[in-house]
């Protein structure tokens, strides 16, 4: 096991050196392929390796016996520092992609390139990732009930907050919708609302989670996606609802 731990960083460094000569030759999601691999493959792999190696050192090699809380605090401090470094790695990968493009094309439009990340890629990844995380938590909550004890009114209020968060989330997504000709961001998000809502419906019919606080995360998530689907139906079918959402979007959207 210890040899595998030592082998991973060596392979990571060697692969990064071999890939560097491919700079500027291919793209993925409008990022240079090499820079994409650096930022979203090698850096996360290195992060997992260092965390595993740090945990191994703290539990096995360190003579002083550390408590679970001490190990957690050390791991949290390391993760925080690494996340700051990772943020700048991503910035470097993006700006390096801009640099490579400008070197190949003197008429390269950096603004149009950056707007792809600003209006499309980042918004899609953030929204899809958030909905996926909520759905995963709901899925596990169906199999692993919570041990929380509370009154029914509080549980009902918790479920209602899910619906309200869904309304707010829909307005936020509406605000961030790209204002471009031929943009289909809204259609993509409506499709995803329906897919995640259908996932929750299938969970209900297949696993039949009871409407109790033990499955509160599932019902909160179910309420959230119900609100998003209802807003999608009315926002695009009803002119009055469309005007209402557009009016609030214009008030809240930064100019």
PDB file of C-alpha atoms in Angstrom:
ATOM      1  CA  UNK A   1       0.000   0.000   0.000  1.00  0.00           C
ATOM      2  CA  UNK A   2       2.794   2.438   0.885  1.00  0.00           C
ATOM      3  CA  UNK A   3       4.441   1.846  -2.505  1.00  0.00           C
ATOM      4  CA  UNK A   4       1.221   2.806  -4.290  1.00  0.00           C
ATOM      5  CA  UNK A   5       1.056   6.012  -2.261  1.00  0.00           C
ATOM      6  CA  UNK A   6       4.584   6.934  -3.358  1.00  0.00           C
ATOM      7  CA  UNK A   7       3.951   5.912  -6.979  1.00  0.00           C
ATOM      8  CA  UNK A   8       0.938   8.183  -7.617  1.00  0.00           C
ATOM      9  CA  UNK A   9       2.751  11.589  -7.415  1.00  0.00           C
ATOM     10  CA  UNK A  10       5.608  10.245  -9.539  1.00  0.00           C
ATOM     11  CA  UNK A  11       3.191   9.183 -12.290  1.00  0.00           C
ATOM     12  CA  UNK A  12       1.338  12.499 -12.003  1.00  0.00           C
ATOM     13  CA  UNK A  13       4.515  14.545 -12.476  1.00  0.00           C
ATOM     14  CA  UNK A  14       5.739  12.399 -15.377  1.00  0.00           C
ATOM     15  CA  UNK A  15       2.371  12.568 -17.178  1.00  0.00           C
ATOM     16  CA  UNK A  16       2.201  16.356 -16.737  1.00  0.00           C
ATOM     17  CA  UNK A  17       5.684  16.742 -18.232  1.00  0.00           C
ATOM     18  CA  UNK A  18       4.848  14.501 -21.195  1.00  0.00           C
ATOM     19  CA  UNK A  19       1.587  16.318 -21.885  1.00  0.00           C
ATOM     20  CA  UNK A  20       3.098  19.795 -21.786  1.00  0.00           C
ATOM     21  CA  UNK A  21       4.399  19.506 -25.353  1.00  0.00           C
ATOM     22  CA  UNK A  22       0.785  19.150 -26.553  1.00  0.00           C
ATOM     23  CA  UNK A  23      -0.084  22.701 -25.459  1.00  0.00           C
ATOM     24  CA  UNK A  24      -2.299  24.543 -27.938  1.00  0.00           C
ATOM     25  CA  UNK A  25      -3.081  21.545 -30.145  1.00  0.00           C
ATOM     26  CA  UNK A  26      -6.517  20.445 -28.929  1.00  0.00           C
ATOM     27  CA  UNK A  27      -9.386  21.882 -26.899  1.00  0.00           C
ATOM     28  CA  UNK A  28     -12.036  20.536 -24.547  1.00  0.00           C
ATOM     29  CA  UNK A  29     -14.959  22.767 -23.504  1.00  0.00           C
ATOM     30  CA  UNK A  30     -13.043  25.665 -25.116  1.00  0.00           C
ATOM     31  CA  UNK A  31     -10.138  25.131 -22.722  1.00  0.00           C
ATOM     32  CA  UNK A  32      -6.794  23.960 -23.990  1.00  0.00           C
ATOM     33  CA  UNK A  33      -6.811  20.182 -23.495  1.00  0.00           C
ATOM     34  CA  UNK A  34      -3.546  20.129 -21.564  1.00  0.00           C
ATOM     35  CA  UNK A  35      -4.696  22.921 -19.268  1.00  0.00           C
ATOM     36  CA  UNK A  36      -8.014  21.151 -18.751  1.00  0.00           C
ATOM     37  CA  UNK A  37      -6.223  17.974 -17.683  1.00  0.00           C
ATOM     38  CA  UNK A  38      -3.933  19.937 -15.370  1.00  0.00           C
ATOM     39  CA  UNK A  39      -6.825  21.732 -13.654  1.00  0.00           C
ATOM     40  CA  UNK A  40      -9.558  19.102 -13.555  1.00  0.00           C
ATOM     41  CA  UNK A  41      -7.721  15.758 -13.595  1.00  0.00           C
ATOM     42  CA  UNK A  42      -4.196  16.009 -12.215  1.00  0.00           C
ATOM     43  CA  UNK A  43      -4.851  18.675  -9.562  1.00  0.00           C
ATOM     44  CA  UNK A  44      -7.851  16.820  -8.005  1.00  0.00           C
ATOM     45  CA  UNK A  45      -5.914  13.539  -8.156  1.00  0.00           C
ATOM     46  CA  UNK A  46      -2.990  15.197  -6.378  1.00  0.00           C
ATOM     47  CA  UNK A  47      -5.387  16.628  -3.786  1.00  0.00           C
ATOM     48  CA  UNK A  48      -6.810  13.184  -2.995  1.00  0.00           C
ATOM     49  CA  UNK A  49      -3.325  11.715  -2.846  1.00  0.00           C
ATOM     50  CA  UNK A  50      -1.987  14.325  -0.426  1.00  0.00           C
ATOM     51  CA  UNK A  51      -5.065  13.965   1.812  1.00  0.00           C
ATOM     52  CA  UNK A  52      -4.619  10.185   1.866  1.00  0.00           C
ATOM     53  CA  UNK A  53      -0.896  10.478   2.527  1.00  0.00           C
ATOM     54  CA  UNK A  54      -1.477  13.046   5.275  1.00  0.00           C
ATOM     55  CA  UNK A  55      -4.050  10.794   6.913  1.00  0.00           C
ATOM     56  CA  UNK A  56      -1.638   7.854   6.708  1.00  0.00           C
ATOM     57  CA  UNK A  57       1.128   9.871   8.367  1.00  0.00           C
ATOM     58  CA  UNK A  58      -1.127  11.157  11.158  1.00  0.00           C
ATOM     59  CA  UNK A  59      -2.578   7.732  11.962  1.00  0.00           C
ATOM     60  CA  UNK A  60       0.464   5.474  11.472  1.00  0.00           C
ATOM     61  CA  UNK A  61       3.771   7.331  11.388  1.00  0.00           C
ATOM     62  CA  UNK A  62       3.277  10.079  13.969  1.00  0.00           C
ATOM     63  CA  UNK A  63       4.366   8.934  17.429  1.00  0.00           C
ATOM     64  CA  UNK A  64       1.901  11.186  19.247  1.00  0.00           C
ATOM     65  CA  UNK A  65      -1.590   9.709  19.324  1.00  0.00           C
ATOM     66  CA  UNK A  66      -3.963  12.248  17.789  1.00  0.00           C
ATOM     67  CA  UNK A  67      -7.687  12.368  18.449  1.00  0.00           C
ATOM     68  CA  UNK A  68     -10.290  12.333  15.682  1.00  0.00           C
ATOM     69  CA  UNK A  69     -10.940  16.047  16.286  1.00  0.00           C
ATOM     70  CA  UNK A  70      -7.246  16.939  15.923  1.00  0.00           C
ATOM     71  CA  UNK A  71      -6.950  14.955  12.677  1.00  0.00           C
ATOM     72  CA  UNK A  72     -10.106  16.641  11.406  1.00  0.00           C
ATOM     73  CA  UNK A  73      -8.729  20.115  12.180  1.00  0.00           C
ATOM     74  CA  UNK A  74      -5.408  19.362  10.459  1.00  0.00           C
ATOM     75  CA  UNK A  75      -7.191  17.927   7.424  1.00  0.00           C
ATOM     76  CA  UNK A  76      -9.531  20.933   7.265  1.00  0.00           C
ATOM     77  CA  UNK A  77      -6.633  23.397   7.419  1.00  0.00           C
ATOM     78  CA  UNK A  78      -4.813  21.553   4.651  1.00  0.00           C
ATOM     79  CA  UNK A  79      -7.949  21.338   2.481  1.00  0.00           C
ATOM     80  CA  UNK A  80      -8.617  25.069   2.863  1.00  0.00           C
ATOM     81  CA  UNK A  81      -5.071  25.996   1.802  1.00  0.00           C
ATOM     82  CA  UNK A  82      -5.172  23.588  -1.132  1.00  0.00           C
ATOM     83  CA  UNK A  83      -8.539  24.930  -2.341  1.00  0.00           C
ATOM     84  CA  UNK A  84      -7.059  28.443  -2.502  1.00  0.00           C
ATOM     85  CA  UNK A  85      -4.136  27.073  -4.515  1.00  0.00           C
ATOM     86  CA  UNK A  86      -6.506  25.104  -6.750  1.00  0.00           C
ATOM     87  CA  UNK A  87      -8.516  28.259  -7.482  1.00  0.00           C
ATOM     88  CA  UNK A  88      -5.392  29.924  -8.861  1.00  0.00           C
ATOM     89  CA  UNK A  89      -4.511  26.768 -10.817  1.00  0.00           C
ATOM     90  CA  UNK A  90      -7.876  27.031 -12.576  1.00  0.00           C
ATOM     91  CA  UNK A  91      -7.326  30.762 -13.212  1.00  0.00           C
ATOM     92  CA  UNK A  92      -3.924  29.977 -14.696  1.00  0.00           C
ATOM     93  CA  UNK A  93      -5.393  27.252 -16.931  1.00  0.00           C
ATOM     94  CA  UNK A  94      -8.030  29.656 -18.219  1.00  0.00           C
ATOM     95  CA  UNK A  95      -5.641  32.531 -18.889  1.00  0.00           C
ATOM     96  CA  UNK A  96      -3.120  30.131 -20.438  1.00  0.00           C
ATOM     97  CA  UNK A  97      -5.846  29.004 -22.854  1.00  0.00           C
ATOM     98  CA  UNK A  98      -6.474  32.668 -23.753  1.00  0.00           C
ATOM     99  CA  UNK A  99      -2.741  33.161 -24.321  1.00  0.00           C
ATOM    100  CA  UNK A 100      -2.442  30.112 -26.586  1.00  0.00           C
ATOM    101  CA  UNK A 101      -5.428  31.225 -28.658  1.00  0.00           C
ATOM    102  CA  UNK A 102      -4.103  34.762 -29.068  1.00  0.00           C
ATOM    103  CA  UNK A 103      -0.755  33.361 -30.189  1.00  0.00           C
ATOM    104  CA  UNK A 104      -2.442  31.318 -32.930  1.00  0.00           C
ATOM    105  CA  UNK A 105      -4.959  33.921 -34.122  1.00  0.00           C
ATOM    106  CA  UNK A 106      -4.141  37.680 -34.156  1.00  0.00           C
ATOM    107  CA  UNK A 107      -7.900  38.446 -34.504  1.00  0.00           C
ATOM    108  CA  UNK A 108      -8.856  36.219 -31.582  1.00  0.00           C
ATOM    109  CA  UNK A 109     -11.833  37.635 -29.599  1.00  0.00           C
ATOM    110  CA  UNK A 110     -11.006  37.085 -25.937  1.00  0.00           C
ATOM    111  CA  UNK A 111     -14.276  38.671 -24.808  1.00  0.00           C
ATOM    112  CA  UNK A 112     -16.417  36.178 -26.723  1.00  0.00           C
ATOM    113  CA  UNK A 113     -14.299  33.333 -25.385  1.00  0.00           C
ATOM    114  CA  UNK A 114     -14.618  34.501 -21.776  1.00  0.00           C
ATOM    115  CA  UNK A 115     -18.372  35.014 -22.128  1.00  0.00           C
ATOM    116  CA  UNK A 116     -18.718  31.317 -22.933  1.00  0.00           C
ATOM    117  CA  UNK A 117     -17.336  30.482 -19.483  1.00  0.00           C
ATOM    118  CA  UNK A 118     -19.196  33.298 -17.750  1.00  0.00           C
ATOM    119  CA  UNK A 119     -22.632  32.807 -19.298  1.00  0.00           C
ATOM    120  CA  UNK A 120     -22.695  29.122 -20.078  1.00  0.00           C
ATOM    121  CA  UNK A 121     -20.187  26.685 -18.674  1.00  0.00           C
ATOM    122  CA  UNK A 122     -19.883  27.963 -15.108  1.00  0.00           C
ATOM    123  CA  UNK A 123     -23.628  28.506 -14.716  1.00  0.00           C
ATOM    124  CA  UNK A 124     -24.476  25.071 -16.058  1.00  0.00           C
ATOM    125  CA  UNK A 125     -21.894  23.277 -13.931  1.00  0.00           C
ATOM    126  CA  UNK A 126     -22.850  25.131 -10.745  1.00  0.00           C
ATOM    127  CA  UNK A 127     -26.593  24.606 -11.175  1.00  0.00           C
ATOM    128  CA  UNK A 128     -26.329  20.992 -12.335  1.00  0.00           C
ATOM    129  CA  UNK A 129     -23.846  20.211  -9.574  1.00  0.00           C
ATOM    130  CA  UNK A 130     -26.069  21.767  -6.895  1.00  0.00           C
ATOM    131  CA  UNK A 131     -29.155  19.861  -8.083  1.00  0.00           C
ATOM    132  CA  UNK A 132     -27.162  16.649  -8.294  1.00  0.00           C
ATOM    133  CA  UNK A 133     -25.811  17.037  -4.753  1.00  0.00           C
ATOM    134  CA  UNK A 134     -29.288  17.709  -3.358  1.00  0.00           C
ATOM    135  CA  UNK A 135     -30.671  14.685  -5.218  1.00  0.00           C
ATOM    136  CA  UNK A 136     -27.866  12.434  -3.941  1.00  0.00           C
ATOM    137  CA  UNK A 137     -28.566  13.536  -0.367  1.00  0.00           C
ATOM    138  CA  UNK A 138     -32.268  12.827  -0.904  1.00  0.00           C
ATOM    139  CA  UNK A 139     -31.470   9.408  -2.352  1.00  0.00           C
ATOM    140  CA  UNK A 140     -29.330   8.423   0.642  1.00  0.00           C
ATOM    141  CA  UNK A 141     -31.950   9.795   3.028  1.00  0.00           C
ATOM    142  CA  UNK A 142     -34.451   7.318   1.605  1.00  0.00           C
ATOM    143  CA  UNK A 143     -32.148   4.424   2.540  1.00  0.00           C
ATOM    144  CA  UNK A 144     -30.722   5.950   5.716  1.00  0.00           C
ATOM    145  CA  UNK A 145     -33.438   7.723   7.758  1.00  0.00           C
ATOM    146  CA  UNK A 146     -32.418  10.591  10.000  1.00  0.00           C
ATOM    147  CA  UNK A 147     -32.435  10.207  13.771  1.00  0.00           C
ATOM    148  CA  UNK A 148     -33.805  13.698  14.366  1.00  0.00           C
ATOM    149  CA  UNK A 149     -36.811  14.050  16.646  1.00  0.00           C
ATOM    150  CA  UNK A 150     -39.071  17.070  16.183  1.00  0.00           C
ATOM    151  CA  UNK A 151     -42.728  18.075  16.087  1.00  0.00           C
ATOM    152  CA  UNK A 152     -44.943  17.806  13.020  1.00  0.00           C
ATOM    153  CA  UNK A 153     -45.385  21.604  12.607  1.00  0.00           C
ATOM    154  CA  UNK A 154     -41.623  22.042  12.405  1.00  0.00           C
ATOM    155  CA  UNK A 155     -41.389  19.214   9.864  1.00  0.00           C
ATOM    156  CA  UNK A 156     -44.148  20.811   7.777  1.00  0.00           C
ATOM    157  CA  UNK A 157     -42.337  24.158   7.972  1.00  0.00           C
ATOM    158  CA  UNK A 158     -39.119  22.440   6.865  1.00  0.00           C
ATOM    159  CA  UNK A 159     -40.920  20.993   3.842  1.00  0.00           C
ATOM    160  CA  UNK A 160     -42.388  24.393   2.952  1.00  0.00           C
ATOM    161  CA  UNK A 161     -38.932  25.980   3.089  1.00  0.00           C
ATOM    162  CA  UNK A 162     -37.888  23.532   0.373  1.00  0.00           C
ATOM    163  CA  UNK A 163     -40.653  24.886  -1.848  1.00  0.00           C
ATOM    164  CA  UNK A 164     -39.620  28.481  -1.093  1.00  0.00           C
ATOM    165  CA  UNK A 165     -35.960  27.708  -1.830  1.00  0.00           C
ATOM    166  CA  UNK A 166     -37.114  26.229  -5.141  1.00  0.00           C
ATOM    167  CA  UNK A 167     -38.906  29.480  -6.003  1.00  0.00           C
ATOM    168  CA  UNK A 168     -35.848  31.572  -5.121  1.00  0.00           C
ATOM    169  CA  UNK A 169     -33.551  29.209  -7.024  1.00  0.00           C
ATOM    170  CA  UNK A 170     -35.716  29.452 -10.128  1.00  0.00           C
ATOM    171  CA  UNK A 171     -35.607  33.259  -9.999  1.00  0.00           C
ATOM    172  CA  UNK A 172     -31.810  33.141  -9.619  1.00  0.00           C
ATOM    173  CA  UNK A 173     -31.510  30.852 -12.638  1.00  0.00           C
ATOM    174  CA  UNK A 174     -33.874  33.097 -14.598  1.00  0.00           C
ATOM    175  CA  UNK A 175     -31.695  36.109 -13.742  1.00  0.00           C
ATOM    176  CA  UNK A 176     -28.515  34.385 -14.907  1.00  0.00           C
ATOM    177  CA  UNK A 177     -30.046  33.252 -18.206  1.00  0.00           C
ATOM    178  CA  UNK A 178     -27.804  34.391 -21.083  1.00  0.00           C
ATOM    179  CA  UNK A 179     -29.371  37.191 -23.106  1.00  0.00           C
ATOM    180  CA  UNK A 180     -28.128  36.003 -26.477  1.00  0.00           C
ATOM    181  CA  UNK A 181     -29.752  35.218 -29.803  1.00  0.00           C
ATOM    182  CA  UNK A 182     -30.520  31.533 -30.152  1.00  0.00           C
ATOM    183  CA  UNK A 183     -29.631  30.827 -26.512  1.00  0.00           C
ATOM    184  CA  UNK A 184     -31.214  27.635 -25.180  1.00  0.00           C
ATOM    185  CA  UNK A 185     -30.019  27.886 -21.580  1.00  0.00           C
ATOM    186  CA  UNK A 186     -33.621  28.099 -20.343  1.00  0.00           C
ATOM    187  CA  UNK A 187     -34.626  24.962 -22.227  1.00  0.00           C
ATOM    188  CA  UNK A 188     -31.676  23.038 -20.839  1.00  0.00           C
ATOM    189  CA  UNK A 189     -32.554  24.048 -17.291  1.00  0.00           C
ATOM    190  CA  UNK A 190     -36.241  23.194 -17.762  1.00  0.00           C
ATOM    191  CA  UNK A 191     -35.249  19.767 -19.018  1.00  0.00           C
ATOM    192  CA  UNK A 192     -33.009  19.248 -15.984  1.00  0.00           C
ATOM    193  CA  UNK A 193     -35.767  20.362 -13.597  1.00  0.00           C
ATOM    194  CA  UNK A 194     -38.015  17.734 -15.122  1.00  0.00           C
ATOM    195  CA  UNK A 195     -35.345  15.015 -14.992  1.00  0.00           C
ATOM    196  CA  UNK A 196     -34.535  15.570 -11.316  1.00  0.00           C
ATOM    197  CA  UNK A 197     -38.224  15.884 -10.424  1.00  0.00           C
ATOM    198  CA  UNK A 198     -38.932  12.599 -12.225  1.00  0.00           C
ATOM    199  CA  UNK A 199     -36.060  11.014 -10.298  1.00  0.00           C
ATOM    200  CA  UNK A 200     -37.745  11.970  -7.003  1.00  0.00           C
ATOM    201  CA  UNK A 201     -41.112  10.689  -8.224  1.00  0.00           C
ATOM    202  CA  UNK A 202     -39.564   7.341  -9.162  1.00  0.00           C
ATOM    203  CA  UNK A 203     -37.922   7.136  -5.737  1.00  0.00           C
ATOM    204  CA  UNK A 204     -41.320   7.653  -4.147  1.00  0.00           C
ATOM    205  CA  UNK A 205     -43.088   4.952  -6.166  1.00  0.00           C
ATOM    206  CA  UNK A 206     -40.236   2.457  -5.982  1.00  0.00           C
ATOM    207  CA  UNK A 207     -39.144   2.881  -2.355  1.00  0.00           C
ATOM    208  CA  UNK A 208     -42.211   4.557  -0.784  1.00  0.00           C
ATOM    209  CA  UNK A 209     -40.539   6.804   1.816  1.00  0.00           C
ATOM    210  CA  UNK A 210     -43.066   7.830   4.503  1.00  0.00           C
ATOM    211  CA  UNK A 211     -43.917  11.487   4.996  1.00  0.00           C
ATOM    212  CA  UNK A 212     -42.018  11.743   8.274  1.00  0.00           C
ATOM    213  CA  UNK A 213     -39.126  13.723   9.672  1.00  0.00           C
ATOM    214  CA  UNK A 214     -36.825  10.702   9.319  1.00  0.00           C
ATOM    215  CA  UNK A 215     -36.956  11.298   5.560  1.00  0.00           C
ATOM    216  CA  UNK A 216     -36.976  15.084   5.827  1.00  0.00           C
ATOM    217  CA  UNK A 217     -34.128  15.621   3.366  1.00  0.00           C
ATOM    218  CA  UNK A 218     -35.973  13.687   0.664  1.00  0.00           C
ATOM    219  CA  UNK A 219     -39.210  15.631   1.150  1.00  0.00           C
ATOM    220  CA  UNK A 220     -37.343  18.946   1.266  1.00  0.00           C
ATOM    221  CA  UNK A 221     -35.643  18.103  -2.029  1.00  0.00           C
ATOM    222  CA  UNK A 222     -38.923  16.882  -3.501  1.00  0.00           C
ATOM    223  CA  UNK A 223     -40.582  20.196  -2.597  1.00  0.00           C
ATOM    224  CA  UNK A 224     -37.679  22.139  -4.102  1.00  0.00           C
ATOM    225  CA  UNK A 225     -37.928  20.444  -7.507  1.00  0.00           C
ATOM    226  CA  UNK A 226     -41.707  20.608  -7.417  1.00  0.00           C
ATOM    227  CA  UNK A 227     -41.461  24.383  -7.111  1.00  0.00           C
ATOM    228  CA  UNK A 228     -38.965  24.556  -9.976  1.00  0.00           C
ATOM    229  CA  UNK A 229     -41.177  22.478 -12.274  1.00  0.00           C
ATOM    230  CA  UNK A 230     -44.282  24.535 -11.429  1.00  0.00           C
ATOM    231  CA  UNK A 231     -42.402  27.790 -12.049  1.00  0.00           C
ATOM    232  CA  UNK A 232     -41.113  26.447 -15.373  1.00  0.00           C
ATOM    233  CA  UNK A 233     -44.611  25.572 -16.527  1.00  0.00           C
ATOM    234  CA  UNK A 234     -46.148  28.919 -15.614  1.00  0.00           C
ATOM    235  CA  UNK A 235     -43.171  31.106 -16.529  1.00  0.00           C
ATOM    236  CA  UNK A 236     -43.192  29.965 -20.147  1.00  0.00           C
ATOM    237  CA  UNK A 237     -46.910  29.215 -20.661  1.00  0.00           C
ATOM    238  CA  UNK A 238     -48.525  32.152 -18.861  1.00  0.00           C
ATOM    239  CA  UNK A 239     -47.827  35.673 -20.137  1.00  0.00           C
ATOM    240  CA  UNK A 240     -48.656  37.163 -16.745  1.00  0.00           C
ATOM    241  CA  UNK A 241     -46.238  34.829 -14.941  1.00  0.00           C
ATOM    242  CA  UNK A 242     -43.584  35.447 -17.606  1.00  0.00           C
ATOM    243  CA  UNK A 243     -43.959  39.201 -17.138  1.00  0.00           C
ATOM    244  CA  UNK A 244     -43.739  38.824 -13.354  1.00  0.00           C
ATOM    245  CA  UNK A 245     -40.528  36.778 -13.490  1.00  0.00           C
ATOM    246  CA  UNK A 246     -39.018  39.111 -16.085  1.00  0.00           C
ATOM    247  CA  UNK A 247     -39.859  42.181 -13.994  1.00  0.00           C
ATOM    248  CA  UNK A 248     -38.194  40.745 -10.887  1.00  0.00           C
ATOM    249  CA  UNK A 249     -35.242  39.599 -12.956  1.00  0.00           C
ATOM    250  CA  UNK A 250     -34.706  43.127 -14.268  1.00  0.00           C
ATOM    251  CA  UNK A 251     -34.822  44.493 -10.732  1.00  0.00           C
ATOM    252  CA  UNK A 252     -32.330  41.990  -9.369  1.00  0.00           C
ATOM    253  CA  UNK A 253     -30.023  41.459 -12.332  1.00  0.00           C
ATOM    254  CA  UNK A 254     -26.726  43.330 -12.155  1.00  0.00           C
ATOM    255  CA  UNK A 255     -26.090  45.585 -15.133  1.00  0.00           C
TER     256      UNK A 255
END
